[in-house]
CSV table of C-alpha atoms and ligand atoms in Angstrom, one decimal:
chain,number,residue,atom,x,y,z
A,1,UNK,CA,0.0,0.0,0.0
A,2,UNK,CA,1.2,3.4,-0.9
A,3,UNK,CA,1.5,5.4,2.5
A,4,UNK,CA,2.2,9.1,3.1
A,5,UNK,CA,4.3,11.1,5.2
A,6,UNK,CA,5.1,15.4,5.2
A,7,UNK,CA,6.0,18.5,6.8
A,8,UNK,CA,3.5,20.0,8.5
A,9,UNK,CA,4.0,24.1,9.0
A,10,UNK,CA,2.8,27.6,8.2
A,11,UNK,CA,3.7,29.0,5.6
A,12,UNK,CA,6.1,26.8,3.9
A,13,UNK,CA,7.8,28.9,1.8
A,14,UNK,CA,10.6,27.1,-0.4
A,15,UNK,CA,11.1,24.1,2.0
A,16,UNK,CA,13.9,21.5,0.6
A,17,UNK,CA,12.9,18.8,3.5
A,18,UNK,CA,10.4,17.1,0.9
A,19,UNK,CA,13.2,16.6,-1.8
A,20,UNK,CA,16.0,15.5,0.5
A,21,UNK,CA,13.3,12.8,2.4
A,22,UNK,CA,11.8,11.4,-1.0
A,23,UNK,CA,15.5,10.6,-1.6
A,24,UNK,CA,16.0,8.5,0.8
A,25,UNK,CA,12.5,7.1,0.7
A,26,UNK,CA,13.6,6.1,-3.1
A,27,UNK,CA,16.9,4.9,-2.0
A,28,UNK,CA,15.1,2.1,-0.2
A,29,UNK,CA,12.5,1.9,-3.2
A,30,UNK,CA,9.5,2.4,-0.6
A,31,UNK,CA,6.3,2.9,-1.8
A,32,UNK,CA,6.0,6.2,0.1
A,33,UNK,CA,5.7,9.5,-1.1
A,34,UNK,CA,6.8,12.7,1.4
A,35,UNK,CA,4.7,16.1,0.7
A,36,UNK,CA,4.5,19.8,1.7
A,37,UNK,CA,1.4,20.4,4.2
A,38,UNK,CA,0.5,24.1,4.6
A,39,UNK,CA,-1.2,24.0,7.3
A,40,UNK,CA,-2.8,27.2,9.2
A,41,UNK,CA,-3.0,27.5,13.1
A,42,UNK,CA,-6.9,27.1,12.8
A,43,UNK,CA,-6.8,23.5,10.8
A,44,UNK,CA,-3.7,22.2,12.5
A,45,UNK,CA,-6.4,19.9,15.2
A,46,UNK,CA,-8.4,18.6,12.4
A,47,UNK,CA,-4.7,17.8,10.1
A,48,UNK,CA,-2.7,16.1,13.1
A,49,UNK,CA,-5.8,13.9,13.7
A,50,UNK,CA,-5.8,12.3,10.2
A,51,UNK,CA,-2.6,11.1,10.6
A,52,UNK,CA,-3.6,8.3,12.3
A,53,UNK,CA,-5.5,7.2,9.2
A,54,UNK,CA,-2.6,3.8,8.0
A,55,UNK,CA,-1.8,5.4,5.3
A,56,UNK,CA,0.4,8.2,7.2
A,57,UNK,CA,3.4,7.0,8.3
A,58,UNK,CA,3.8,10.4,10.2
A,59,UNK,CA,4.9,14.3,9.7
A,60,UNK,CA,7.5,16.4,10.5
A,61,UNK,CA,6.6,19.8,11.9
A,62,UNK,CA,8.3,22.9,11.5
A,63,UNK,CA,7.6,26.4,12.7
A,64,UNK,CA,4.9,27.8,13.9
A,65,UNK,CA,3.8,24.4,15.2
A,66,UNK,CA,6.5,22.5,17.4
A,67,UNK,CA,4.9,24.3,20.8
A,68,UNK,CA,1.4,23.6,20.0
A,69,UNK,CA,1.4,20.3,18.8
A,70,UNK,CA,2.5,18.7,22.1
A,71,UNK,CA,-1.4,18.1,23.2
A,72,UNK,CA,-2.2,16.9,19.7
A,73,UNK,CA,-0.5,13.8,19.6
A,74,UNK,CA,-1.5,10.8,22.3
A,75,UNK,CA,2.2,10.1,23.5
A,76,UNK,CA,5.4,12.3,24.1
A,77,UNK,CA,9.2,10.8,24.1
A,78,UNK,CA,10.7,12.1,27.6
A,79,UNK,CA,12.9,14.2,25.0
A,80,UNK,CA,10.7,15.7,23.4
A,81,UNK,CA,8.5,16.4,26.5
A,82,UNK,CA,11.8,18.2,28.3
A,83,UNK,CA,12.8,20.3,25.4
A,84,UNK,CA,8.6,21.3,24.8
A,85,UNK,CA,8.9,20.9,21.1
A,86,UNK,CA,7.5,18.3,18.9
A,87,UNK,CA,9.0,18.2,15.1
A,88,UNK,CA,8.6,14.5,14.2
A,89,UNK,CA,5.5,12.7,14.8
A,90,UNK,CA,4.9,8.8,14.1
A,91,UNK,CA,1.8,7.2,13.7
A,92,UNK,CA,2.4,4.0,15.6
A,93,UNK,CA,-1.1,1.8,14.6
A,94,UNK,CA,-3.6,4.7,15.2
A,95,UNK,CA,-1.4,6.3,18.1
A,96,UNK,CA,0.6,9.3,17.3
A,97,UNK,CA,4.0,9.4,19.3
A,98,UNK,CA,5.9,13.3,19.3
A,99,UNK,CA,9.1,13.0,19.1
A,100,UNK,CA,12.1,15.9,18.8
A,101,UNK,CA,14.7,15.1,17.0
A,102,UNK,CA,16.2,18.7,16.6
A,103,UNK,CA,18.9,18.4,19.7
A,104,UNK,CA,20.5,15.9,18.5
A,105,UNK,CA,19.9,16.7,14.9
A,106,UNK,CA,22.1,20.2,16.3
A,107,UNK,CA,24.7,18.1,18.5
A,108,UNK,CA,25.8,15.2,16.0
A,109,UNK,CA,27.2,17.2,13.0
A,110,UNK,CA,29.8,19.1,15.8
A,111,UNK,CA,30.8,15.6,16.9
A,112,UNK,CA,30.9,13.6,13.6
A,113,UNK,CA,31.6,16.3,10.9
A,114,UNK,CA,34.2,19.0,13.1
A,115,UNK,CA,34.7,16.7,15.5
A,116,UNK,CA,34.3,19.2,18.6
A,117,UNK,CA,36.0,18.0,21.7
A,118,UNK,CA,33.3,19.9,24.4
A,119,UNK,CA,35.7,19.0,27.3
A,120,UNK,CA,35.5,22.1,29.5
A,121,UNK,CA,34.7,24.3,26.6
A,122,UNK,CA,33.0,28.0,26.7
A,123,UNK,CA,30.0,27.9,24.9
A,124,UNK,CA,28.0,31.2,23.5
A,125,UNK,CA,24.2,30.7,22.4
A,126,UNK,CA,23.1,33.4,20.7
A,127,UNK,CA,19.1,33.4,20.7
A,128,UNK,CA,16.7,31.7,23.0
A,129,UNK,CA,13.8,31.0,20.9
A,130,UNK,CA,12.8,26.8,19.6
A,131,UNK,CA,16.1,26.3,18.0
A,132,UNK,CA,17.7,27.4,21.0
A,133,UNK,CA,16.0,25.2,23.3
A,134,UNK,CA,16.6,22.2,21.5
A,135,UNK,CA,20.7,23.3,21.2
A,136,UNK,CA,20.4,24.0,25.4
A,137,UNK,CA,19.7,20.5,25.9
A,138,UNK,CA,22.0,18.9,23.6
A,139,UNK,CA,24.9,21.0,25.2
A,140,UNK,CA,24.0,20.4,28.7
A,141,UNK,CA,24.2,16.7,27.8
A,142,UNK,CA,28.0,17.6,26.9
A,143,UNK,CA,30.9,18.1,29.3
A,144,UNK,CA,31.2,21.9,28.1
A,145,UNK,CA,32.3,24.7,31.4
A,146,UNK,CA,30.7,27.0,30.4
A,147,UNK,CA,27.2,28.6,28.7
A,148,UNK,CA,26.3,31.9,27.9
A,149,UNK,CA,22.7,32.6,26.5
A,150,UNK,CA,22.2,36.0,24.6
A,151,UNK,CA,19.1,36.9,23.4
A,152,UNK,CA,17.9,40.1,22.2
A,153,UNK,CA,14.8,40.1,24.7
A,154,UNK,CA,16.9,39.7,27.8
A,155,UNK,CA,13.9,37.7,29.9
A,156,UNK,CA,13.7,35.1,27.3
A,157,UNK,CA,17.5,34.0,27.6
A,158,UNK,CA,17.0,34.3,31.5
A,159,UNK,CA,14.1,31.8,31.4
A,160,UNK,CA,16.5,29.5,29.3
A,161,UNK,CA,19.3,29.8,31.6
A,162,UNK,CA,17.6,29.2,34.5
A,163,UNK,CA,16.1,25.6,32.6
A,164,UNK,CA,20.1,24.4,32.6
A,165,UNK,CA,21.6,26.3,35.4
A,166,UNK,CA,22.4,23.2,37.3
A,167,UNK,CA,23.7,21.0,34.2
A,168,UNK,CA,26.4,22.8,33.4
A,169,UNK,CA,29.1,24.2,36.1
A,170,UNK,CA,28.9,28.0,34.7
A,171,UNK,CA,25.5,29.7,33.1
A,172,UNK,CA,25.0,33.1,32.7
A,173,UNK,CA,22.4,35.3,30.1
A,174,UNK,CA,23.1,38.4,28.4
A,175,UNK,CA,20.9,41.0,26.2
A,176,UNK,CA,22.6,40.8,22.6
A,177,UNK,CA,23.8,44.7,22.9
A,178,UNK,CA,26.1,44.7,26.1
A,179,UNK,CA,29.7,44.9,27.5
A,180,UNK,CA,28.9,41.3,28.7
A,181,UNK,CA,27.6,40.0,25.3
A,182,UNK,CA,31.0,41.5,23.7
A,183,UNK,CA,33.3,39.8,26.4
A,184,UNK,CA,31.2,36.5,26.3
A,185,UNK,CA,32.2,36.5,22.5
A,186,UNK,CA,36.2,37.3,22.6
A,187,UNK,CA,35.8,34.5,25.1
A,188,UNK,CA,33.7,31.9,23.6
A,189,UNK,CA,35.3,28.7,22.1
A,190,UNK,CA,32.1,27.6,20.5
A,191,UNK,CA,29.7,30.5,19.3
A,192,UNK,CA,26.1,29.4,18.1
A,193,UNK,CA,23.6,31.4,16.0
A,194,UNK,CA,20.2,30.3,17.0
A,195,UNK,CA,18.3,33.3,15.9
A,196,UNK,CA,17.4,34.2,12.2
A,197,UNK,CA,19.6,36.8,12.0
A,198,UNK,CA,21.1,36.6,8.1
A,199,UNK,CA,18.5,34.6,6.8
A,200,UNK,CA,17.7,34.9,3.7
A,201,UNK,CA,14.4,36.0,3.3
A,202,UNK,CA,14.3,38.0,6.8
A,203,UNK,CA,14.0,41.9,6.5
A,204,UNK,CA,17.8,42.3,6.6
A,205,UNK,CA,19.3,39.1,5.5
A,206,UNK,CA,23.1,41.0,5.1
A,207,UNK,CA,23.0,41.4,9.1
A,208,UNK,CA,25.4,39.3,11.1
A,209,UNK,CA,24.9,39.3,14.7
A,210,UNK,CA,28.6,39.6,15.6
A,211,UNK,CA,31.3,41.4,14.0
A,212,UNK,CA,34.3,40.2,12.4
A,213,UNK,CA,36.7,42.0,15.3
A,214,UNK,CA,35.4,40.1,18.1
A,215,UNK,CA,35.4,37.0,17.0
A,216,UNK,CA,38.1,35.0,18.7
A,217,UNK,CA,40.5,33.2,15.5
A,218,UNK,CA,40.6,29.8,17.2
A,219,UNK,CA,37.2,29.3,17.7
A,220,UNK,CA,34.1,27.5,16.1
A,221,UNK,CA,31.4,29.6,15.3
A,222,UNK,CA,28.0,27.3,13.9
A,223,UNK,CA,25.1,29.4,12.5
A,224,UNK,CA,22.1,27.2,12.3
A,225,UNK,CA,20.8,29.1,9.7
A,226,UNK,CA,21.2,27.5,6.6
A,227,UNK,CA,19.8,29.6,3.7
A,228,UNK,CA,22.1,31.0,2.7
A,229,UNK,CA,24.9,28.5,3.0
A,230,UNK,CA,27.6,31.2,3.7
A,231,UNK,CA,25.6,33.7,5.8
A,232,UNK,CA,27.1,36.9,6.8
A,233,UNK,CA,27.9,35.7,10.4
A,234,UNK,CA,30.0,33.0,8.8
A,235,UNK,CA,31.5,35.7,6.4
A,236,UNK,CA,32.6,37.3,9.8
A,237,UNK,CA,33.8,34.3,11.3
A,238,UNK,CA,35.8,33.1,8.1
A,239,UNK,CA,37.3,36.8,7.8
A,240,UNK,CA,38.4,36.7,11.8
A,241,UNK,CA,40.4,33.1,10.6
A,242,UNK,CA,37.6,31.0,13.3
A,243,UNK,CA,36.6,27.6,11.8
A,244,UNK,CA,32.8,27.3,10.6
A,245,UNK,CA,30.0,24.6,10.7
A,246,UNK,CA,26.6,26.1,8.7
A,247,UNK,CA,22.7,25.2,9.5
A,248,UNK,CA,22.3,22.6,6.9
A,249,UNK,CA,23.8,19.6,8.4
A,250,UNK,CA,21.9,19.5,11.0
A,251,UNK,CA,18.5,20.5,9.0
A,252,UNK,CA,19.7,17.1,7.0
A,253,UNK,CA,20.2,15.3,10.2
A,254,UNK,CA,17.0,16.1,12.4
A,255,UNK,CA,15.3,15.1,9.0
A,256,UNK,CA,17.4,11.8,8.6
A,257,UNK,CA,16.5,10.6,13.1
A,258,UNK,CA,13.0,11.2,11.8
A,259,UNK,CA,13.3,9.0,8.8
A,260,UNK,CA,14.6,6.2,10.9
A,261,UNK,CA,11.8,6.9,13.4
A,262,UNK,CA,9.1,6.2,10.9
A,263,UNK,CA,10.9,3.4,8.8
A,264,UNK,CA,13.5,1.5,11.2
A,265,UNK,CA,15.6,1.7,8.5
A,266,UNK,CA,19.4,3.4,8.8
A,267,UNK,CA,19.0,6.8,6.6
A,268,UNK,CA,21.0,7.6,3.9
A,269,UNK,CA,22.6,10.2,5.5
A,270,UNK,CA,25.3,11.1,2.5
A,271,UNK,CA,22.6,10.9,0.0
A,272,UNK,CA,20.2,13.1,1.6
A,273,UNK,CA,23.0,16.1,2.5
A,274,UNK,CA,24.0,15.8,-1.2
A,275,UNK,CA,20.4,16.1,-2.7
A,276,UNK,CA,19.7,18.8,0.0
A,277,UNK,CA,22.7,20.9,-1.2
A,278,UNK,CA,21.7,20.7,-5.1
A,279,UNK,CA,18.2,21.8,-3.4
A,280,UNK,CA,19.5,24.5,-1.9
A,281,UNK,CA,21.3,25.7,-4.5
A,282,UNK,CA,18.9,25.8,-6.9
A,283,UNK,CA,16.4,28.0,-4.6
A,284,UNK,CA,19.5,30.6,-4.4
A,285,UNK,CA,19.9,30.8,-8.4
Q,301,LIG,P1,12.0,31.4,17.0
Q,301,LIG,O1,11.6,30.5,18.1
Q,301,LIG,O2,11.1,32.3,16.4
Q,301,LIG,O3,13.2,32.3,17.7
Q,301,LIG,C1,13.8,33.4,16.9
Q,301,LIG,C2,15.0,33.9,17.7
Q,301,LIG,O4,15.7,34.8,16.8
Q,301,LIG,C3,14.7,34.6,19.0
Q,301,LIG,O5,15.8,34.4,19.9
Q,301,LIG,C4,14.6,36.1,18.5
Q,301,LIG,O6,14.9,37.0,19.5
Q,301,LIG,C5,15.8,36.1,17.5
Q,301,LIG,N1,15.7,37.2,16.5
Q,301,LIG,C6,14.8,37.2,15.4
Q,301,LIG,N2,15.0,38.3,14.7
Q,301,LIG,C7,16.0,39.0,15.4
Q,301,LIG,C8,16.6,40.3,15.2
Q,301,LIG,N3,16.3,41.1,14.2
Q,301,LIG,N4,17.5,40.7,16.1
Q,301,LIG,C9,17.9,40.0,17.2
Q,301,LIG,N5,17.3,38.7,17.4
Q,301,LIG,C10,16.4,38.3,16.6
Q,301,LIG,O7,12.7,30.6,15.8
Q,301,LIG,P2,13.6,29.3,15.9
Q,301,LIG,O8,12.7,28.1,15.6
Q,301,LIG,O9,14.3,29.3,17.2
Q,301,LIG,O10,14.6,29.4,14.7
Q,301,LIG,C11,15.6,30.4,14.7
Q,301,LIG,C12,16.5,30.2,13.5
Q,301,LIG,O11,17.1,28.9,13.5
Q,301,LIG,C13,15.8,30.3,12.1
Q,301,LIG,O12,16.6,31.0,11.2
Q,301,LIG,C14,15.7,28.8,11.7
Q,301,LIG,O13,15.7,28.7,10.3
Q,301,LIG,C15,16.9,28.2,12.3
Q,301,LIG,N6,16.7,26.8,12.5
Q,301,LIG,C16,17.5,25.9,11.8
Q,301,LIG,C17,17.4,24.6,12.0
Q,301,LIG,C18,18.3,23.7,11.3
Q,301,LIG,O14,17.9,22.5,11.2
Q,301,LIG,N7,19.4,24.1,10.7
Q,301,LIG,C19,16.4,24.1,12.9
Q,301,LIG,C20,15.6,25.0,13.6
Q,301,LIG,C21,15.8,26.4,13.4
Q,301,LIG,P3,13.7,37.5,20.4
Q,301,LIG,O15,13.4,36.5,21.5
Q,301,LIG,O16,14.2,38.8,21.0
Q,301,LIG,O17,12.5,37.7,19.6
């Protein structure tokens, strides 16, 4: 039987997630077939609750959905649960199980493609929105020293801290425009961008949230945004001499725990970050 499976979020915009899934769908000749679902706040119910029609294998579910969509679904992985963010949902027999595989869709490409040693790093998280919570978790899991959290509303990074303040030996939050947010950079061995500063798209996509100057040379500075490839925080980094890690493998890898989720089969990871980079680079021409 042919069976179904998609991304579920609002709007969708130029998502590459279908083209990078059907690939590895295909690599396994499955008679499934992955699709773009648009789906407005006020239909979201009445969408989640087909999917436990057999034919659905499950969704993934992007923003502005991952919050709600925890008391749509009838059982949530304790990972999921912590983090407070659903983006893969399987439909096990007529029960739909939330999942999140985001953190460690973040965490693995800094162990497996820069091979990050975390051992009593310092760690700077800039932004404390979904894609921030899921990186919080995945640090804390980490042997890192230290964590800063800078966010632009100061309250929101506070709340975050105060979530990890006794996993990791040092926490501390700063607004995005202070003395402390400047020295928590020259400091930082690992600097993330959480927030969707430089993405393209976004009212200013040239802005970089941190200049060239105080960027330290010897450290690693991963932007999870991934369109475009380069963005201008990465331009920054590259200029100061730090080493870079962009947004893309780890869209390709929270995409590849969810294929596994709903197939038990081992994703095709090098297939699916090849066809995701021909994807990408065709919505840039
Ligand atoms: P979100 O929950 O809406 O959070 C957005 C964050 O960006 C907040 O911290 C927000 O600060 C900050 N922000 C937005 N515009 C800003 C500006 N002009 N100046 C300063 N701060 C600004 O979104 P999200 O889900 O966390 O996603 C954030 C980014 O991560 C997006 O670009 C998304 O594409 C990317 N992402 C990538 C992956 C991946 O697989 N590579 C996965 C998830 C997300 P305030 O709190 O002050 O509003």
């Amino acid at each position: 039987m042919k069976s179904l499976v998609g991304l579920l979020g609002y709007p969708l915009g130029h998502s590459i997630s279908p083209v990078f899934q059907q690939a590895a769908f295909d690599f396994y000749s499955l008679n499934t077939t992955y699709q773009a679902w648009p789906t407005p706040p006020d239909v979201l119910r009445s969408k989640v609750a087909s999917l436990r029609n057999d034919q659905y294998l499950g969704a993934n579910i992007t923003v502005p959905h991952k919050e709600r969509i925890q008391d749509m679904v009838d059982i949530m992985d304790p990972e999921a649960e912590k983090i407070g963010a659903v983006n893969t949902i399987v439909n096990n027999r007529g029960s739909l199980e939330g999942y999140n595989t985001d953190s460690q869709g973040f965490v693995i490409p800094l162990k497996k493609l820069v091979r990050f040693d975390f051992k009593g790093k310092r760690v700077l998280l800039v932004g404390a929105g979904g894609a921030a919570r899921a990186a919080v978790f995945a640090l804390a899991g980490e042997p890192i020293q230290s964590l800063t959290i800078s966010n632009r509303t100061h309250v929101k990074a506070t709340k975050l801290t105060d979530i990890v303040k006794h996993l990791v030996p040092e926490v501390s939050h700063t607004g995005i425009e202070s003395m402390e947010f400047t020295k928590a950079v020259s400091n930082a061995d690992l600097i993330v961008n959480s927030t969707s500063i430089g993405m393209s798209g976004t009212e200013d996509p040239m802005l970089s949230p941190i200049p060239t100057s105080w960027i330290p040379p010897n450290s690693l500075v991963y932007d999870m945004v991934y369109n475009p490839p380069i963005t201008p925080l990465l331009s920054e980094a590259l200029r100061a001499g730090a080493s870079i890690l962009g947004g893309l493998p780890m869209l390709v890898q929270q995409g590849a725990l969810a294929f596994e989720k709903w197939t038990q089969l081992e994703a095709p990871i090098d297939l699916m970050s090849k066809v995701a980079e021909e994807a990408l680079s065709k919505t840039l021409n």
